Amino acid sequence: MTERHEIPARKGLALSVAKGKTIKIINTHGTQVVDTWAFVRDDLAEFMSMEHSRAGMNRLTPKLGDMLLTNHREPILKVVEDTSGGVHDTFIAACDIHRYRGLGCAGYHDNCQDNLWEGMAAAGFQAPETPSPLNVFMNIPWDLEGRIDWKPPVSTPGSYLALEAQRDLVIAFSACPQDIVPINGAARTPVEAHVEIV
Amino acid sequence: MTERHEIPARKGLALSVAKGKTIKIINTHGTQVVDTWAFVRDDLAEFMSMEHSRAGMNRLTPKLGDMLLTNHREPILKVVEDTSGGVHDTFIAACDIHRYRGLGCAGYHDNCQDNLWEGMAAAGFQAPETPSPLNVFMNIPWDLEGRIDWKPPVSTPGSYLALEAQRDLVIAFSACPQDIVPINGAARTPVEAHVEIV
C-alpha cells in the first residue's frame, strides 16, 4: 500500500497524490534539504502559499498539527508526524540560477526553481508561477532582532516529515543542489532523499 | 520637485517611478498599514520578492540601509530613511476576498490583492501575479518559538519610510482595508495615506 520514490540528488520530482493520503518526506542521509510545493490538481493556480500559511497558523514555521494553506486560504497539507526535529523553513526563496551567479558560478548550476518546473513537466503538469517553497529540513534560525542564519539540518538519517493531503494535489520536491553554503550539511554534498505515499 | 499623491482609504494606487527617485510612504494618521509592491517597468515579470529579499538581507524585515531584491536577486528598492519606528512586515500575504470570507463577511469587502490589480490597471499595467507584499507599518511581532501576533502600527502621524528606486519601476500601494482585526489601529478604521516622489 506504500509507494516509495527517490528524489534524486540535485534534482526534482512531482507526484499526483489523492486527498487523504499521507506523504512522508524522508531525510535518507539526514543532511538534505527538500524544497516542497503543492498545487491543487484540478486548478494548479491554487497552491500552497507560505505567506497565507503563516497568517493562518499564526506561526513562522509549521509544527505537528499545523495546517498549511493555499493562496485561497484553504487547507492543503496537514503536519501529522515529524521525527526530524521539527526544523523547517518558510522564509527563503527556492535557489535559482541568479543565486548561483551571485555565489560566483559562471556556468549552469542545478537549482530548486528549475527542478520544480522540470519535475512538474516530467509528470505532465506546468507550474503557474514559482511559489515560495516549504523548505523541509532547512535550518534558518532567527532572533528577536530579525537576524537570520544558515545552518545544517538538525534531522537524523531516516527521519521524516509526514503531511496529509487535504485535496487531490500535485506535490513537487527538489533535493536542493546547494553545494556552496552548508545548508545541506557541513560536507556541502547534496544527496538523494525519498518520499513514501501511504 | 516633489509629487504628492493620496492612497485613498481602502483603495490602491500605482505609480511609474524613475531609477534614483526617492519614494516616501507617509503614515498620514499614524495608524494605517500600506501594502507595497514594486515591478521592474520594462519587465513586470521581475518584481520585488520578500522571499528573495530576506535571503539577501539576512533579515526578516528591512532596516535602514537594507536593500530589497527582485525575484532575479537584483536590487530594486533601498531603505534610505525611516522615521516610523522601523516596524514593517514581510511574513503576511495581502488580504484578499478569501481572508474576509474567513472572517465572516458575506458580501464583497475591499482587499489589498484586488487593490494591487485595480491600482495597476488604472495606471495602465497588469501585475503578472500577486507577489507577497512589503507590508509597510504593519506590526507582526514574532518570538523565538515562531509564534506571531497581530498588533497596531507603532508609527506616529506623518512619519514615513523612504525607499530609493534602484530601477525604473512601477510601484503599487494599497491602504489596507482591514477593519475587523486591529492591524490598522485599535479603532479598526482604515484611512488614507500619502506618497511623495522626491
Short mmCIF file of C-alpha atoms in Angstrom, two decimals, chain A residues 51-52 54-55 58-60 71-73 90-96 98-99 129 132 142-148 150, chain B residues 51-52 54-55 58-60 71-73 90-96 98-99 129 132 142-148 150:
data_model
loop_
_atom_site.label_atom_id
_atom_site.label_comp_id
_atom_site.label_asym_id
_atom_site.label_seq_id
_atom_site.Cartn_x
_atom_site.Cartn_y
_atom_site.Cartn_z
CA GLU A 51 2.57 33.82 3.21
CA HIS A 52 -1.01 32.58 3.57
CA ARG A 54 1.95 31.83 8.23
CA ALA A 55 -1.16 34.04 8.58
CA ASN A 58 -0.03 32.29 13.43
CA ARG A 59 3.42 30.74 13.25
CA LEU A 60 6.60 31.27 11.22
CA ASN A 71 -3.37 31.13 -1.75
CA HIS A 72 -7.18 30.80 -1.44
CA ARG A 73 -6.71 30.17 2.32
CA THR A 90 9.26 29.20 5.21
CA PHE A 91 11.37 32.39 4.74
CA ILE A 92 13.73 31.62 1.89
CA ALA A 93 13.08 31.52 -1.87
CA ALA A 94 13.98 28.41 -3.87
CA CYS A 95 17.56 28.66 -5.08
CA ASP A 96 17.71 29.71 -8.73
CA HIS A 98 20.53 34.04 -10.08
CA ARG A 99 21.52 32.71 -6.64
CA GLU A 129 4.46 30.50 -11.12
CA SER A 132 7.84 30.37 -2.13
CA TRP A 142 16.10 33.74 13.64
CA ASP A 143 16.49 36.06 16.60
CA LEU A 144 14.27 38.71 18.17
CA GLU A 145 16.04 41.48 16.20
CA GLY A 146 15.12 39.72 12.94
CA ARG A 147 18.57 38.43 12.01
CA ILE A 148 18.62 35.03 10.31
CA TRP A 150 22.05 29.50 7.52
CA GLU B 51 11.48 35.56 -0.03
CA HIS B 52 14.46 36.71 -2.11
CA ARG B 54 15.03 38.02 3.27
CA ALA B 55 17.75 35.75 1.83
CA ASN B 58 19.83 38.02 6.11
CA ARG B 59 16.98 39.67 7.97
CA LEU B 60 13.26 39.04 8.44
CA ASN B 71 12.90 37.55 -7.85
CA HIS B 72 16.06 37.76 -10.02
CA ARG B 73 18.02 38.76 -6.88
CA THR B 90 7.34 40.58 5.24
CA PHE B 91 5.52 37.45 6.52
CA ILE B 92 1.86 38.01 5.71
CA ALA B 93 0.01 37.72 2.39
CA ALA B 94 -2.03 40.63 1.09
CA CYS B 95 -5.56 40.40 2.41
CA ASP B 96 -7.94 39.01 -0.20
CA HIS B 98 -10.83 34.66 0.95
CA ARG B 99 -9.50 36.37 4.09
CA GLU B 129 0.94 37.50 -10.28
CA SER B 132 3.91 38.65 -1.22
CA TRP B 142 7.46 37.16 16.49
CA ASP B 143 9.08 35.16 19.26
CA LEU B 144 11.88 32.59 19.34
CA GLU B 145 9.35 29.71 19.20
CA GLY B 146 7.98 31.10 15.94
CA ARG B 147 4.68 32.43 17.24
CA ILE B 148 3.44 35.64 15.62
CA TRP B 150 -1.16 40.98 15.07
#
